[in-house]
Amino acid sequence: MSLTDLPPEVLLTIFLYLRTKFVLNTVTRVCKLFYHIITPEATWKTRFNKIWPRRVTNDSDCIIPRWKELCHQNEEFDQHWLEPEKEFDLFTISQEFPIDSVLLLNYGMTLISGSRDRSICIKDIQNIEDVDNLSALPCTFINAHQVSTPYSIQVKPTVMHISY
């Protein structure tokens, strides 16, 4: 008896124990049967719901999720938290009021933080040398109380444009 003699449900259960990247890059190339069992989006939606039953996805009519990509992203996300020996760069930022949100853009080269006084701080952290002293970096502030017109921020890979 070979693997190809097993029912598709049993094969899919076996494939649940393999990483998404391996299943997509290797198992699909083993034979046509595996390829046809693995490639449908319904297979990946089922896989997602079995592995992460409590994670919410936007399953509305207007947005069709890419289930293969979602499975891969969730595995990568989980892997970062499951490796206790992996070190993360920790840094401290400060503004006048407590910071409510932080966003890293441009592959981690631009930091945008928003605080409770409705101000936004934009820092270019591309060439930082001392991660512990991130608050000492110059910051472009946008204060919502001082801006009379709506503002928008456009961030391109190398240039940052702020328009009021």
PDB file of N, CA and C in Angstrom, residues 118-120 122 142-154 162-164:
ATOM      1  N   ARG A 118      -3.628  63.575  20.351  1.00  0.00           N
ATOM      2  CA  ARG A 118      -3.932  63.575  18.923  1.00  0.00           C
ATOM      3  C   ARG A 118      -2.761  64.095  18.089  1.00  0.00           C
ATOM      4  N   SER A 119      -1.557  63.935  18.585  1.00  0.00           N
ATOM      5  CA  SER A 119      -0.384  64.303  17.801  1.00  0.00           C
ATOM      6  C   SER A 119       0.239  63.041  17.206  1.00  0.00           C
ATOM      7  N   ILE A 120       0.882  63.235  16.069  1.00  0.00           N
ATOM      8  CA  ILE A 120       1.546  62.135  15.373  1.00  0.00           C
ATOM      9  C   ILE A 120       3.020  62.479  15.263  1.00  0.00           C
ATOM     10  N   ILE A 122       6.600  61.286  13.510  1.00  0.00           N
ATOM     11  CA  ILE A 122       7.176  60.490  12.424  1.00  0.00           C
ATOM     12  C   ILE A 122       8.695  60.544  12.557  1.00  0.00           C
ATOM     13  N   ILE A 142       2.964  66.228  13.910  1.00  0.00           N
ATOM     14  CA  ILE A 142       1.725  66.781  13.367  1.00  0.00           C
ATOM     15  C   ILE A 142       0.765  66.795  14.542  1.00  0.00           C
ATOM     16  N   ASN A 143       0.310  67.971  14.902  1.00  0.00           N
ATOM     17  CA  ASN A 143      -0.603  68.097  16.033  1.00  0.00           C
ATOM     18  C   ASN A 143      -1.993  68.411  15.492  1.00  0.00           C
ATOM     19  N   ALA A 144      -2.953  67.569  15.779  1.00  0.00           N
ATOM     20  CA  ALA A 144      -4.309  67.731  15.254  1.00  0.00           C
ATOM     21  C   ALA A 144      -4.969  68.998  15.763  1.00  0.00           C
ATOM     22  N   HIS A 145      -4.558  69.525  16.911  1.00  0.00           N
ATOM     23  CA  HIS A 145      -5.163  70.736  17.452  1.00  0.00           C
ATOM     24  C   HIS A 145      -4.673  71.972  16.718  1.00  0.00           C
ATOM     25  N   GLN A 146      -3.528  71.900  16.079  1.00  0.00           N
ATOM     26  CA  GLN A 146      -2.970  73.056  15.397  1.00  0.00           C
ATOM     27  C   GLN A 146      -3.219  73.027  13.894  1.00  0.00           C
ATOM     28  N   VAL A 147      -3.696  71.929  13.363  1.00  0.00           N
ATOM     29  CA  VAL A 147      -3.928  71.807  11.928  1.00  0.00           C
ATOM     30  C   VAL A 147      -5.391  72.121  11.661  1.00  0.00           C
ATOM     31  N   SER A 148      -5.629  73.117  10.793  1.00  0.00           N
ATOM     32  CA  SER A 148      -7.008  73.510  10.521  1.00  0.00           C
ATOM     33  C   SER A 148      -7.619  72.703   9.379  1.00  0.00           C
ATOM     34  N   THR A 149      -6.783  72.136   8.520  1.00  0.00           N
ATOM     35  CA  THR A 149      -7.296  71.329   7.415  1.00  0.00           C
ATOM     36  C   THR A 149      -6.894  69.875   7.619  1.00  0.00           C
ATOM     37  N   PRO A 150      -7.641  68.960   7.036  1.00  0.00           N
ATOM     38  CA  PRO A 150      -7.253  67.549   7.154  1.00  0.00           C
ATOM     39  C   PRO A 150      -5.872  67.324   6.529  1.00  0.00           C
ATOM     40  N   TYR A 151      -5.145  66.391   7.060  1.00  0.00           N
ATOM     41  CA  TYR A 151      -3.816  66.110   6.559  1.00  0.00           C
ATOM     42  C   TYR A 151      -3.719  64.666   6.110  1.00  0.00           C
ATOM     43  N   SER A 152      -2.746  64.405   5.261  1.00  0.00           N
ATOM     44  CA  SER A 152      -2.499  63.040   4.824  1.00  0.00           C
ATOM     45  C   SER A 152      -0.998  62.800   4.835  1.00  0.00           C
ATOM     46  N   ILE A 153      -0.630  61.552   4.986  1.00  0.00           N
ATOM     47  CA  ILE A 153       0.783  61.176   5.000  1.00  0.00           C
ATOM     48  C   ILE A 153       1.007  60.182   3.879  1.00  0.00           C
ATOM     49  N   GLN A 154       1.985  60.482   3.036  1.00  0.00           N
ATOM     50  CA  GLN A 154       2.378  59.553   1.989  1.00  0.00           C
ATOM     51  C   GLN A 154       3.792  59.108   2.289  1.00  0.00           C
ATOM     52  N   ILE A 162       4.625  64.941   3.727  1.00  0.00           N
ATOM     53  CA  ILE A 162       3.524  65.259   4.616  1.00  0.00           C
ATOM     54  C   ILE A 162       2.804  66.446   4.003  1.00  0.00           C
ATOM     55  N   SER A 163       1.508  66.292   3.769  1.00  0.00           N
ATOM     56  CA  SER A 163       0.766  67.389   3.174  1.00  0.00           C
ATOM     57  C   SER A 163      -0.404  67.768   4.080  1.00  0.00           C
ATOM     58  N   TYR A 164      -0.706  69.041   4.132  1.00  0.00           N
ATOM     59  CA  TYR A 164      -1.795  69.546   4.978  1.00  0.00           C
ATOM     60  C   TYR A 164      -2.939  69.989   4.100  1.00  0.00           C
TER      61      TYR A 164
END
